[in-house]
Coordinates of C-alpha atoms in Angstrom, one line a residue:
M1 CA 26.2 7.0 -11.2
H2 CA 27.3 5.4 -14.5
L3 CA 25.0 2.8 -16.1
S4 CA 26.4 0.4 -18.7
P5 CA 24.6 -0.4 -22.0
I6 CA 23.5 -3.7 -20.3
D7 CA 21.8 -1.8 -17.5
W8 CA 20.0 0.5 -19.9
L9 CA 19.0 -2.5 -22.1
I10 CA 17.4 -4.3 -19.1
M11 CA 15.3 -1.3 -18.2
L12 CA 14.3 -0.6 -21.8
V13 CA 13.2 -4.3 -22.4
Y14 CA 11.1 -4.0 -19.2
F15 CA 9.3 -0.8 -20.4
V16 CA 8.7 -2.3 -23.9
F17 CA 7.3 -5.5 -22.4
V18 CA 5.0 -3.6 -20.0
L19 CA 3.5 -1.5 -22.8
G20 CA 3.4 -4.6 -25.1
I21 CA 1.1 -6.4 -22.7
G22 CA -1.3 -3.5 -22.9
F23 CA -1.3 -3.5 -26.7
A24 CA -1.7 -7.3 -26.8
L25 CA -4.8 -7.2 -24.5
K26 CA -6.5 -4.2 -26.0
R27 CA -8.5 -6.3 -28.5
Y28 CA -10.0 -8.4 -25.6
M29 CA -11.4 -5.3 -23.9
R30 CA -14.9 -5.5 -25.5
T31 CA -17.1 -4.8 -22.4
S32 CA -16.8 -2.8 -19.2
T33 CA -16.6 -6.1 -17.2
D34 CA -13.5 -7.0 -19.3
F35 CA -11.9 -3.6 -18.6
F36 CA -12.8 -3.2 -14.9
L37 CA -13.0 -6.8 -13.6
A38 CA -10.9 -8.8 -16.2
G39 CA -14.0 -10.7 -17.1
R40 CA -13.8 -12.6 -13.8
S41 CA -11.7 -15.3 -15.5
I42 CA -8.2 -15.1 -14.0
P43 CA -6.8 -18.2 -12.3
A44 CA -6.4 -18.1 -8.5
W45 CA -2.6 -18.3 -8.4
V46 CA -2.3 -15.3 -10.9
C47 CA -4.8 -13.3 -8.8
G48 CA -2.9 -14.2 -5.7
L49 CA 0.4 -12.9 -7.1
A50 CA -1.4 -9.8 -8.4
F51 CA -3.1 -9.4 -5.0
I52 CA 0.2 -9.1 -3.2
S53 CA 1.9 -7.2 -6.1
A54 CA -0.7 -4.5 -6.2
N55 CA 0.3 -3.8 -2.6
L56 CA 4.0 -4.1 -3.5
G57 CA 4.3 -0.7 -4.9
A58 CA 6.6 2.2 -3.8
Q59 CA 4.8 2.2 -0.5
E60 CA 5.9 -1.3 0.2
V61 CA 9.4 -1.4 -1.3
I62 CA 10.6 2.2 -0.6
G63 CA 8.4 2.8 2.4
M64 CA 9.2 -0.5 4.2
G65 CA 12.9 -0.1 3.4
A66 CA 12.7 3.4 4.9
S67 CA 10.8 2.2 8.0
G68 CA 13.4 -0.6 8.4
A69 CA 16.2 2.1 8.4
K70 CA 14.2 4.4 10.7
Y71 CA 12.6 2.0 13.1
G72 CA 14.3 -1.4 12.7
I73 CA 13.0 -4.9 12.6
I74 CA 10.0 -3.8 14.6
T75 CA 8.7 -2.7 11.1
S76 CA 8.0 -6.4 10.5
H77 CA 4.8 -5.9 12.5
F78 CA 3.4 -4.3 9.4
Y79 CA 3.5 -7.8 8.0
W80 CA 3.3 -10.3 10.8
I81 CA 0.5 -8.7 12.7
G82 CA -0.4 -5.9 10.3
A83 CA -1.2 -7.9 7.2
I84 CA -1.2 -11.7 7.5
P85 CA -4.1 -12.2 10.0
A86 CA -6.3 -9.7 8.1
M87 CA -5.5 -11.5 4.7
L88 CA -6.5 -14.8 6.2
F89 CA -9.7 -13.2 7.5
V90 CA -10.5 -11.8 4.1
G91 CA -10.2 -15.2 2.4
L92 CA -12.1 -17.1 5.1
F93 CA -15.0 -14.7 5.8
M94 CA -15.2 -11.7 3.5
M95 CA -14.7 -12.9 0.0
P96 CA -17.9 -15.0 0.0
F97 CA -19.8 -11.7 0.5
Y98 CA -17.8 -9.7 -2.1
Y99 CA -17.8 -12.4 -4.8
G100 CA -21.2 -13.9 -4.1
S101 CA -23.0 -10.6 -4.1
K102 CA -21.6 -9.9 -7.6
A103 CA -20.8 -6.4 -6.5
R104 CA -18.5 -4.7 -8.9
S105 CA -16.7 -2.7 -6.2
V106 CA -16.5 -2.3 -2.5
P107 CA -18.7 0.9 -2.5
E108 CA -21.3 -1.1 -4.5
Y109 CA -21.3 -3.7 -1.7
L110 CA -22.1 -0.9 0.8
R111 CA -25.0 0.1 -1.4
L112 CA -26.3 -3.5 -1.4
R113 CA -25.9 -3.8 2.3
Y114 CA -26.9 -0.4 3.5
D115 CA -28.1 2.4 1.1
E116 CA -27.0 4.8 -1.6
K117 CA -25.7 7.6 0.7
T118 CA -23.3 5.2 2.5
R119 CA -22.0 4.1 -0.8
A120 CA -21.5 7.7 -1.9
V121 CA -19.4 8.6 1.2
N122 CA -17.1 5.6 0.6
A123 CA -16.8 6.1 -3.1
F124 CA -15.6 9.7 -2.9
S125 CA -13.3 9.1 0.0
F126 CA -11.8 6.0 -1.6
A127 CA -11.3 7.9 -4.9
I128 CA -9.4 10.6 -3.0
M129 CA -7.3 7.9 -1.2
T130 CA -6.3 6.1 -4.4
V131 CA -5.2 9.3 -6.0
F132 CA -2.9 10.1 -3.1
S133 CA -1.6 6.5 -3.0
S134 CA -0.8 6.6 -6.7
G135 CA 0.8 10.0 -6.2
I136 CA 3.1 8.5 -3.5
S137 CA 4.3 5.9 -6.0
M138 CA 4.8 8.6 -8.6
Y139 CA 6.8 10.8 -6.2
A140 CA 9.0 7.9 -5.2
M141 CA 9.8 7.0 -8.7
A142 CA 10.6 10.6 -9.6
L143 CA 12.8 10.9 -6.5
L144 CA 14.7 7.8 -7.5
I145 CA 15.3 9.0 -11.0
Q146 CA 16.4 12.4 -9.7
T147 CA 18.7 11.0 -7.0
L148 CA 20.4 8.4 -9.2
G149 CA 20.8 10.9 -12.0
L150 CA 19.2 8.7 -14.6
L151 CA 18.3 11.7 -16.7
H152 CA 21.5 13.6 -16.0
G153 CA 22.7 15.2 -19.3
I154 CA 19.4 14.4 -21.1
V155 CA 17.3 17.2 -19.5
P156 CA 18.4 20.1 -17.3
D157 CA 18.9 19.2 -13.7
A158 CA 16.2 21.6 -12.5
W159 CA 13.7 19.7 -14.7
V160 CA 14.6 16.1 -13.8
F161 CA 12.0 15.7 -11.0
H162 CA 9.2 17.1 -13.1
V163 CA 10.1 15.2 -16.2
S164 CA 10.3 12.0 -14.1
I165 CA 6.8 12.6 -12.9
I166 CA 5.5 12.9 -16.4
L167 CA 7.4 9.9 -17.7
S168 CA 6.0 7.6 -15.0
A169 CA 2.5 8.9 -15.6
V170 CA 2.7 8.3 -19.4
I171 CA 3.9 4.7 -19.1
V172 CA 1.3 3.6 -16.5
L173 CA -1.4 5.5 -18.5
G174 CA -0.4 3.6 -21.6
Y175 CA -0.9 0.1 -20.5
I176 CA -3.9 0.7 -18.2
F177 CA -5.7 2.7 -20.9
L178 CA -5.2 -0.1 -23.4
G179 CA -5.6 -3.3 -21.3
G180 CA -7.5 -2.3 -18.2
L181 CA -7.4 -4.5 -15.1
T182 CA -6.2 -7.6 -17.1
S183 CA -3.1 -5.6 -18.2
A184 CA -2.5 -4.4 -14.7
I185 CA -2.8 -8.0 -13.2
Y186 CA -0.4 -9.6 -15.6
N187 CA 2.1 -6.8 -15.3
E188 CA 1.8 -7.1 -11.5
V189 CA 2.8 -10.8 -11.8
L190 CA 5.8 -9.8 -13.9
Q191 CA 6.7 -7.1 -11.4
F192 CA 6.5 -9.6 -8.5
F193 CA 9.1 -11.8 -10.0
L194 CA 11.3 -8.9 -11.0
I195 CA 11.2 -7.5 -7.5
V196 CA 12.2 -10.9 -6.0
A197 CA 15.0 -11.3 -8.6
G198 CA 16.3 -7.8 -8.0
F199 CA 16.2 -7.8 -4.2
L200 CA 17.4 -11.3 -3.2
P201 CA 21.0 -10.5 -4.4
L202 CA 20.9 -7.2 -2.7
V203 CA 20.1 -8.8 0.7
W204 CA 22.6 -11.5 0.3
I205 CA 25.5 -9.2 -0.7
G206 CA 24.5 -6.7 2.0
L207 CA 24.4 -9.3 4.8
R208 CA 27.8 -10.6 3.8
N209 CA 29.1 -7.0 4.0
V210 CA 27.9 -6.3 7.5
G211 CA 28.6 -9.7 9.0
G212 CA 25.1 -11.2 8.7
W213 CA 22.3 -10.8 11.2
H214 CA 24.7 -11.1 14.1
G215 CA 26.7 -8.1 12.7
I216 CA 23.5 -6.0 12.4
Q217 CA 22.7 -6.8 16.1
Q218 CA 26.1 -5.7 17.2
K219 CA 25.9 -2.3 15.4
L220 CA 22.3 -1.3 16.1
P221 CA 20.3 -0.6 19.3
T222 CA 18.6 -3.6 20.7
T223 CA 15.1 -2.2 20.1
M224 CA 15.9 -2.1 16.3
T225 CA 16.8 -5.8 16.1
H226 CA 13.9 -7.3 18.2
S227 CA 10.3 -7.0 17.1
W228 CA 8.7 -7.2 20.5
R229 CA 11.3 -6.0 23.0
G230 CA 10.5 -2.6 24.6
M231 CA 6.9 -2.6 23.5
T232 CA 5.5 -2.1 27.1
H233 CA 6.1 1.7 26.8
A234 CA 6.2 4.1 23.9
S235 CA 9.6 5.5 25.1
T236 CA 11.4 2.2 25.1
N237 CA 11.1 1.2 21.4
S238 CA 12.1 2.9 18.1
L239 CA 8.5 3.0 16.8
G240 CA 7.4 5.2 19.6
V241 CA 4.2 3.2 20.3
E242 CA 3.2 0.8 23.2
V243 CA 1.8 -2.7 22.7
V244 CA -1.9 -1.5 22.9
G245 CA -1.4 1.1 20.2
L246 CA 0.4 -1.4 18.1
V247 CA -2.0 -4.3 18.4
M248 CA -5.2 -2.2 18.3
G249 CA -4.0 0.5 15.9
L250 CA -2.0 -1.5 13.4
G251 CA -2.8 -5.2 14.1
F252 CA -6.6 -4.7 14.2
V253 CA -7.9 -1.3 12.9
L254 CA -5.4 -0.3 10.2
S255 CA -4.6 -3.9 9.1
F256 CA -8.2 -5.2 8.8
G257 CA -9.3 -1.8 7.6
Y258 CA -7.0 -2.0 4.7
W259 CA -7.1 -5.6 3.6
C260 CA -10.8 -6.1 4.2
T261 CA -12.1 -2.9 2.7
D262 CA -9.6 -1.5 0.2
F263 CA -10.9 -2.1 -3.3
L264 CA -7.4 -1.9 -4.7
V265 CA -6.6 -5.4 -3.4
I266 CA -10.2 -6.8 -3.2
Q267 CA -10.5 -6.1 -7.0
R268 CA -7.8 -8.6 -7.7
A269 CA -9.5 -11.4 -5.8
M270 CA -12.9 -10.5 -7.4
A271 CA -11.3 -11.1 -10.8
A272 CA -10.8 -14.9 -9.9
E273 CA -12.7 -17.5 -12.0
S274 CA -14.8 -18.9 -9.1
Q275 CA -15.8 -18.2 -5.5
D276 CA -13.5 -21.0 -4.2
S277 CA -10.6 -19.4 -6.1
A278 CA -11.5 -16.0 -4.8
R279 CA -11.3 -17.2 -1.2
R280 CA -7.9 -18.8 -1.8
V281 CA -6.4 -15.7 -3.4
P282 CA -5.7 -13.7 -0.2
I283 CA -4.4 -16.9 1.6
I284 CA -2.1 -17.8 -1.3
A285 CA -0.8 -14.2 -1.3
A286 CA -0.1 -14.4 2.5
V287 CA 2.6 -17.0 1.9
P288 CA 5.1 -14.8 0.1
K289 CA 3.9 -11.8 2.1
M290 CA 5.2 -13.4 5.3
F291 CA 8.7 -13.4 4.0
F292 CA 8.8 -10.0 2.3
P293 CA 10.3 -8.4 5.5
F294 CA 13.6 -10.2 4.5
L295 CA 13.4 -8.5 1.0
V296 CA 12.3 -5.0 1.8
I297 CA 12.9 -4.3 5.5
L298 CA 16.3 -6.0 5.9
P299 CA 17.9 -3.7 3.3
G300 CA 17.0 -0.7 5.4
L301 CA 18.6 -2.2 8.5
I302 CA 21.7 -3.0 6.4
A303 CA 21.8 0.6 5.1
V304 CA 22.1 2.0 8.6
S305 CA 24.6 -0.7 9.7
V306 CA 27.1 0.0 6.9
T307 CA 29.7 2.5 8.1
S308 CA 29.7 5.5 5.8
H309 CA 33.5 5.9 5.6
S310 CA 33.6 2.5 3.9
S311 CA 31.1 3.4 1.3
A312 CA 32.1 3.5 -2.4
M313 CA 29.7 6.4 -2.7
Q314 CA 29.4 8.8 0.3
P315 CA 25.9 10.0 1.2
T316 CA 27.1 13.6 0.5
S317 CA 28.0 12.7 -3.0
I318 CA 24.6 11.2 -3.6
T319 CA 22.9 14.3 -2.3
Q320 CA 25.3 16.4 -4.4
Q321 CA 24.3 14.4 -7.5
A322 CA 20.7 15.2 -6.8
S323 CA 20.9 18.8 -5.9
G324 CA 24.4 20.2 -6.5
H325 CA 24.7 21.1 -2.8
A326 CA 27.5 19.7 -0.5
L327 CA 26.2 18.8 2.9
P328 CA 28.2 18.3 6.1
L329 CA 28.7 14.6 7.0
D330 CA 29.7 13.3 10.4
E331 CA 31.6 10.0 9.7
A332 CA 30.4 8.6 13.0
H333 CA 26.7 9.4 12.6
P334 CA 24.3 6.5 13.3
H335 CA 22.5 6.7 9.9
G336 CA 25.0 4.6 7.9
I337 CA 24.8 5.5 4.3
I338 CA 21.4 7.3 4.5
P339 CA 21.7 10.8 2.9
Q340 CA 20.3 14.0 4.3
K341 CA 17.0 15.0 2.9
V342 CA 16.9 17.8 0.4
D343 CA 13.9 19.6 -1.2
P344 CA 13.4 17.8 -4.5
I345 CA 12.4 21.0 -6.2
S346 CA 14.8 23.7 -4.8
G347 CA 17.6 21.3 -3.9
H348 CA 18.1 22.9 -0.5
P349 CA 18.8 20.8 2.6
I350 CA 15.9 20.3 5.0
L351 CA 16.3 20.8 8.8
D352 CA 13.9 19.9 11.6
T353 CA 12.5 22.5 14.1
N354 CA 15.7 22.2 16.2
G355 CA 18.0 22.9 13.2
N356 CA 19.2 19.3 13.0
P357 CA 19.5 17.4 9.7
V358 CA 16.6 15.4 8.4
Y359 CA 17.7 12.1 6.9
D360 CA 15.9 10.8 3.8
Y361 CA 15.1 7.2 4.8
D362 CA 13.1 6.9 1.6
L363 CA 16.5 6.6 -0.1
A364 CA 17.6 3.6 2.0
I365 CA 17.1 1.0 -0.8
P366 CA 18.4 3.2 -3.7
V367 CA 21.7 3.9 -1.9
M368 CA 21.9 0.2 -1.1
L369 CA 21.7 -0.5 -4.8
L370 CA 24.4 2.0 -5.6
H371 CA 26.6 0.8 -2.8
F372 CA 26.6 -2.9 -3.5
F373 CA 25.5 -3.7 -7.1
P374 CA 27.9 -3.8 -10.0
T375 CA 27.1 -3.1 -13.6
G376 CA 24.4 -5.4 -15.0
I377 CA 23.0 -6.4 -11.7
L378 CA 22.5 -2.7 -11.0
G379 CA 20.2 -2.5 -14.0
L380 CA 18.2 -5.4 -12.7
G381 CA 17.9 -3.8 -9.3
L382 CA 16.8 -0.5 -10.7
T383 CA 14.3 -2.3 -12.9
A384 CA 12.9 -4.0 -9.9
L385 CA 12.5 -0.7 -8.1
L386 CA 10.8 0.9 -11.2
A387 CA 8.5 -2.2 -11.4
S388 CA 7.4 -1.6 -7.8
F389 CA 6.5 2.0 -8.6
M390 CA 4.6 1.0 -11.7
S391 CA 2.7 -1.7 -9.7
G392 CA 1.6 0.7 -7.0
M393 CA 0.5 3.4 -9.5
A394 CA -1.3 0.9 -11.8
G395 CA -3.1 -0.7 -8.9
N396 CA -4.5 2.5 -7.6
V397 CA -5.4 3.8 -11.0
T398 CA -7.4 0.7 -11.9
A399 CA -9.2 0.9 -8.6
F400 CA -9.9 4.6 -9.2
N401 CA -11.3 4.2 -12.7
T402 CA -13.6 1.4 -11.5
V403 CA -15.0 3.3 -8.5
W404 CA -15.4 6.5 -10.5
T405 CA -17.2 4.9 -13.4
Y406 CA -19.5 2.5 -11.5
D407 CA -20.0 4.2 -8.1
I408 CA -19.9 7.9 -9.0
Y409 CA -20.5 8.5 -12.8
Q410 CA -23.0 5.7 -13.4
S411 CA -24.8 6.3 -10.1
Y412 CA -25.0 10.1 -10.0
I413 CA -24.2 11.5 -13.4
K414 CA -25.4 9.2 -16.2
K415 CA -27.4 6.2 -15.1
D416 CA -28.7 4.6 -18.2
A417 CA -25.9 4.8 -20.8
S418 CA -24.7 1.8 -22.9
D419 CA -22.0 -0.5 -21.8
A420 CA -19.7 0.9 -24.5
H421 CA -20.2 4.4 -23.0
Y422 CA -19.0 3.2 -19.6
L423 CA -16.1 1.5 -21.2
W424 CA -15.2 4.8 -22.8
M425 CA -15.7 6.6 -19.4
G426 CA -13.4 4.1 -17.7
R427 CA -10.6 5.1 -20.1
I428 CA -11.3 8.8 -19.6
A429 CA -11.2 8.2 -15.8
T430 CA -7.8 6.5 -16.2
I431 CA -6.5 9.8 -17.7
G432 CA -8.2 11.8 -14.9
G433 CA -6.7 9.6 -12.2
I434 CA -3.2 10.0 -13.6
L435 CA -3.5 13.8 -13.7
L436 CA -4.8 13.9 -10.1
S437 CA -2.0 11.6 -9.0
I438 CA 0.5 14.0 -10.5
A439 CA -0.8 16.8 -8.2
A440 CA -0.7 14.4 -5.2
A441 CA 2.9 13.5 -5.9
Y442 CA 3.9 17.0 -5.1
A443 CA 1.9 17.0 -1.9
V444 CA 3.9 14.2 -0.3
T445 CA 7.3 15.9 -0.7
N446 CA 6.8 17.0 3.0
F447 CA 7.4 13.5 4.4
N448 CA 10.8 11.8 4.8
N449 CA 9.1 8.3 5.0
I450 CA 6.3 7.7 2.6
M451 CA 5.0 4.9 4.8
D452 CA 4.2 7.6 7.4
A453 CA 2.2 9.5 4.7
L454 CA 0.4 6.3 3.6
Q455 CA -0.6 5.2 7.0
L456 CA -2.0 8.6 7.7
I457 CA -4.2 8.3 4.7
F458 CA -5.3 4.8 5.8
S459 CA -6.1 6.1 9.3
L460 CA -8.4 8.8 7.9
V461 CA -10.2 6.6 5.3
N462 CA -9.9 2.8 5.9
A463 CA -10.0 2.9 9.7
P464 CA -13.5 4.3 10.1
L465 CA -14.7 2.3 7.1
F466 CA -13.7 -1.0 8.8
A467 CA -16.1 -0.4 11.6
T468 CA -18.9 0.0 9.0
F469 CA -18.0 -3.3 7.3
L470 CA -17.5 -5.2 10.5
L471 CA -20.9 -4.3 11.9
G472 CA -22.6 -4.7 8.5
M473 CA -21.3 -8.2 7.9
F474 CA -21.8 -9.6 11.3
W475 CA -24.7 -7.7 12.9
K476 CA -27.9 -7.8 10.9
R477 CA -29.4 -5.0 13.1
T478 CA -27.0 -2.4 11.6
T479 CA -29.0 0.2 9.5
G480 CA -28.1 2.5 6.6
H481 CA -28.7 5.6 8.7
G482 CA -26.4 4.2 11.4
A483 CA -23.6 3.3 8.9
F484 CA -23.8 6.7 7.2
T485 CA -23.7 8.7 10.4
G486 CA -21.0 6.5 11.9
L487 CA -18.8 6.8 8.8
L488 CA -19.0 10.6 8.8
T489 CA -18.4 11.0 12.5
G490 CA -15.6 8.4 12.5
T491 CA -13.8 10.2 9.7
A492 CA -14.4 13.6 11.5
A493 CA -12.9 12.1 14.7
A494 CA -9.8 11.0 12.8
L495 CA -9.4 14.5 11.4
V496 CA -9.9 16.2 14.7
H497 CA -7.4 13.8 16.4
H498 CA -4.9 14.6 13.7
G499 CA -5.5 18.3 14.0
L500 CA -5.0 18.2 17.8
T501 CA -1.9 16.1 17.9
I502 CA 1.6 16.2 16.3
P503 CA 4.7 14.0 16.1
A504 CA 7.9 15.2 17.9
D505 CA 10.0 17.7 16.0
A506 CA 7.3 18.3 13.4
V507 CA 5.8 21.7 12.4
P508 CA 2.0 22.1 12.6
G509 CA 0.5 21.5 9.2
I510 CA 0.3 18.3 7.1
H511 CA 1.9 16.3 10.0
G512 CA -0.9 17.4 12.4
G513 CA -1.5 20.1 15.0
W514 CA -3.3 22.3 12.4
I515 CA -6.2 23.0 14.9
H516 CA -4.2 23.2 18.2
V517 CA -1.5 21.0 19.7
V518 CA -2.8 19.2 22.8
H519 CA -0.6 16.1 22.6
T520 CA 2.7 15.2 21.1
Y521 CA 3.5 11.6 19.9
P522 CA 7.0 10.2 19.7
S523 CA 6.6 9.5 16.0
D524 CA 4.4 10.0 12.9
M525 CA 3.6 6.3 13.0
A526 CA 2.4 6.4 16.7
Q527 CA 0.1 9.3 15.8
N528 CA -1.3 7.3 12.8
F529 CA -2.0 4.3 15.0
W530 CA -4.0 6.3 17.5
T531 CA -5.8 8.3 14.8
A532 CA -7.0 5.0 13.5
I533 CA -8.1 3.8 16.9
F534 CA -10.1 7.0 17.5
A535 CA -11.7 6.8 14.0
F536 CA -12.7 3.1 14.4
G537 CA -14.0 3.5 18.0
V538 CA -16.1 6.6 17.3
N539 CA -17.6 5.0 14.2
L540 CA -18.4 1.7 16.0
L541 CA -20.1 3.5 18.9
V542 CA -22.1 6.0 16.7
T543 CA -23.2 3.3 14.2
T544 CA -24.4 1.0 17.0
V545 CA -26.4 3.7 18.8
V546 CA -28.0 5.1 15.7
S547 CA -28.8 1.6 14.4
L548 CA -30.6 0.8 17.7
F549 CA -32.9 3.8 17.1
T550 CA -33.6 3.3 13.4
K551 CA -35.4 0.6 11.4
P552 CA -33.3 -2.3 10.0
R553 CA -33.9 -3.8 6.6
P554 CA -36.0 -7.0 6.3
E555 CA -33.9 -10.2 6.7
P556 CA -34.7 -11.6 3.2
E557 CA -33.0 -8.5 1.7
L558 CA -29.8 -9.3 3.6
V559 CA -29.2 -12.8 2.4
G560 CA -25.8 -13.1 0.9
L561 CA -24.8 -9.8 2.6
V562 CA -24.7 -10.7 6.3
Y563 CA -22.8 -13.7 7.7
S564 CA -25.6 -15.3 9.8
L565 CA -28.0 -15.1 6.9
T566 CA -25.7 -16.4 4.1
P567 CA -25.6 -20.1 3.3
K568 CA -22.1 -21.5 3.6
A569 CA -20.4 -22.6 0.4
P570 CA -19.9 -26.4 0.1
E571 CA -16.3 -27.6 0.3
H572 CA -16.7 -31.4 -0.1
H573 CA -15.5 -31.2 -3.7
L574 CA -12.2 -29.7 -2.6
T575 CA -9.1 -31.7 -1.6
W576 CA -7.7 -30.9 1.8
Y577 CA -4.9 -28.7 0.5
Q578 CA -7.5 -26.7 -1.5
K579 CA -9.7 -25.8 1.4
P580 CA -9.2 -22.2 2.6
L581 CA -9.3 -23.1 6.3
T582 CA -6.5 -25.7 6.0
L583 CA -4.3 -23.3 4.0
A584 CA -5.0 -20.5 6.6
L585 CA -4.1 -22.7 9.6
G586 CA -0.8 -23.6 7.9
V587 CA 0.0 -20.0 7.2
L588 CA -0.9 -19.1 10.8
A589 CA 1.5 -21.7 12.2
V590 CA 4.5 -20.3 10.2
L591 CA 3.4 -16.7 11.3
V592 CA 3.6 -17.6 15.0
A593 CA 7.1 -19.2 14.5
L594 CA 8.4 -16.0 12.8
N595 CA 7.2 -13.8 15.7
L596 CA 8.9 -16.1 18.2
V597 CA 12.2 -16.2 16.3
F598 CA 12.5 -12.4 16.1
A599 CA 10.8 -11.5 19.5

């Protein structure tokens, strides 16, 4: 790949601007509240864009593009049933608890609602999850730089992957260390517009090349171009999961478990200037979220629809550029311009258990950029990709440093230090989070679709936690002993299920089956959905039973923490279009229409 000076200039200006925001905001970081919660002074529309952009990291852009190429338009379920309903629920029902309780984090809400030990379990598990999520973004960015040869000739080829990891870590560390959450939020808004500007031309050019949506439908199997067709049985759709596993596993447990309990996104809404604004943040974010399948999933479908022999850059040449190894290429293979996966460190091709090539779906969008974008626009597209990685990394790091400082360090290590000390610890935690993310980046090299890896993490952490929140917010009889026991057993159930099952063609280990293989799923994603269902179900059952046999807290202590005991916020001062319920109903109507169009 050859970049022009204009391409390099676009990327350079972006990195300078990103670090400049951190330097500009450093003088405003006077207290720990300024650093961790942006002083709770950010307008709703800014928080709304940051809310969606924090989730618009490598997991979203690369992962959803990869899933589009691997599974088809059925991946839209991650948005239309796996995100929007939960985002509306957060705005309508959960933000009053989070914002009104003045909790500084999700684990701190658990302490207020239950007890210290329940908060501790969530704090440690969430800290581990954010490190892995940040590592996924870091890995994706390094893979992109290596594959596209951005550092070719600057550092030895064998060092490119490792140097890329370090570069991405240093840049994110710079602007988070200086400007905290405020810096992350305003950079996320910038990254949102960059991603839209970079990907809209890609989709338009790609659709013209393959003959539009009709052309895609003619070239791909029916199950890849319809979101609901073939969902009656796991063997009749590309995702390998039936409607019960999809709706319960993704649409309910994983979706609500992520959007309702993940401090990464909740933190953005908690930075809003008022409770009314905080409630509107997830609903405002749901509007662009509905249409992101057309920006991030559609390029994956286009990538597998483009015939490889018409490509300006063959998949083999892309792989050669990354590793120096020429790989056999069948001109008629159904993977379009998706290259075969190679080990990013050794450069050797990766084969499955049957000796067949493993295709690297994570490269769907990068090869699309190379295939369709000319000089100048290519620089914009690459900057959009890099922005998505920065967004994902920064979001997880800011969530990590907050939870570490407030819920682990202040609670169990040094309780009565000054505010200045906790501000200092937050900056130290930022460095620690980056270093741990580097280690996690190397761990996810075993997946050919980072969305599979991410959903596995969510099924182990967020899925059981959602049962704890659901019971705590809507059943005043739930006790701290019940929540603690249920959270532990739910997480254990997820681990056991993962250890006893495995996706087809996978080797026992990080993909599952590390205890004993008793069941094989058609895909990693199907295994993740059912892992989440088991985790949620076991936690729900155990928490309920233990709560019935233990003493609940007095009702006066639960005011503002349980739905039935919390006064409803007045809305008479709001115009009709400012009311969360009105906004949510409008979003829901559009959502139903999208599901019908692509059914």
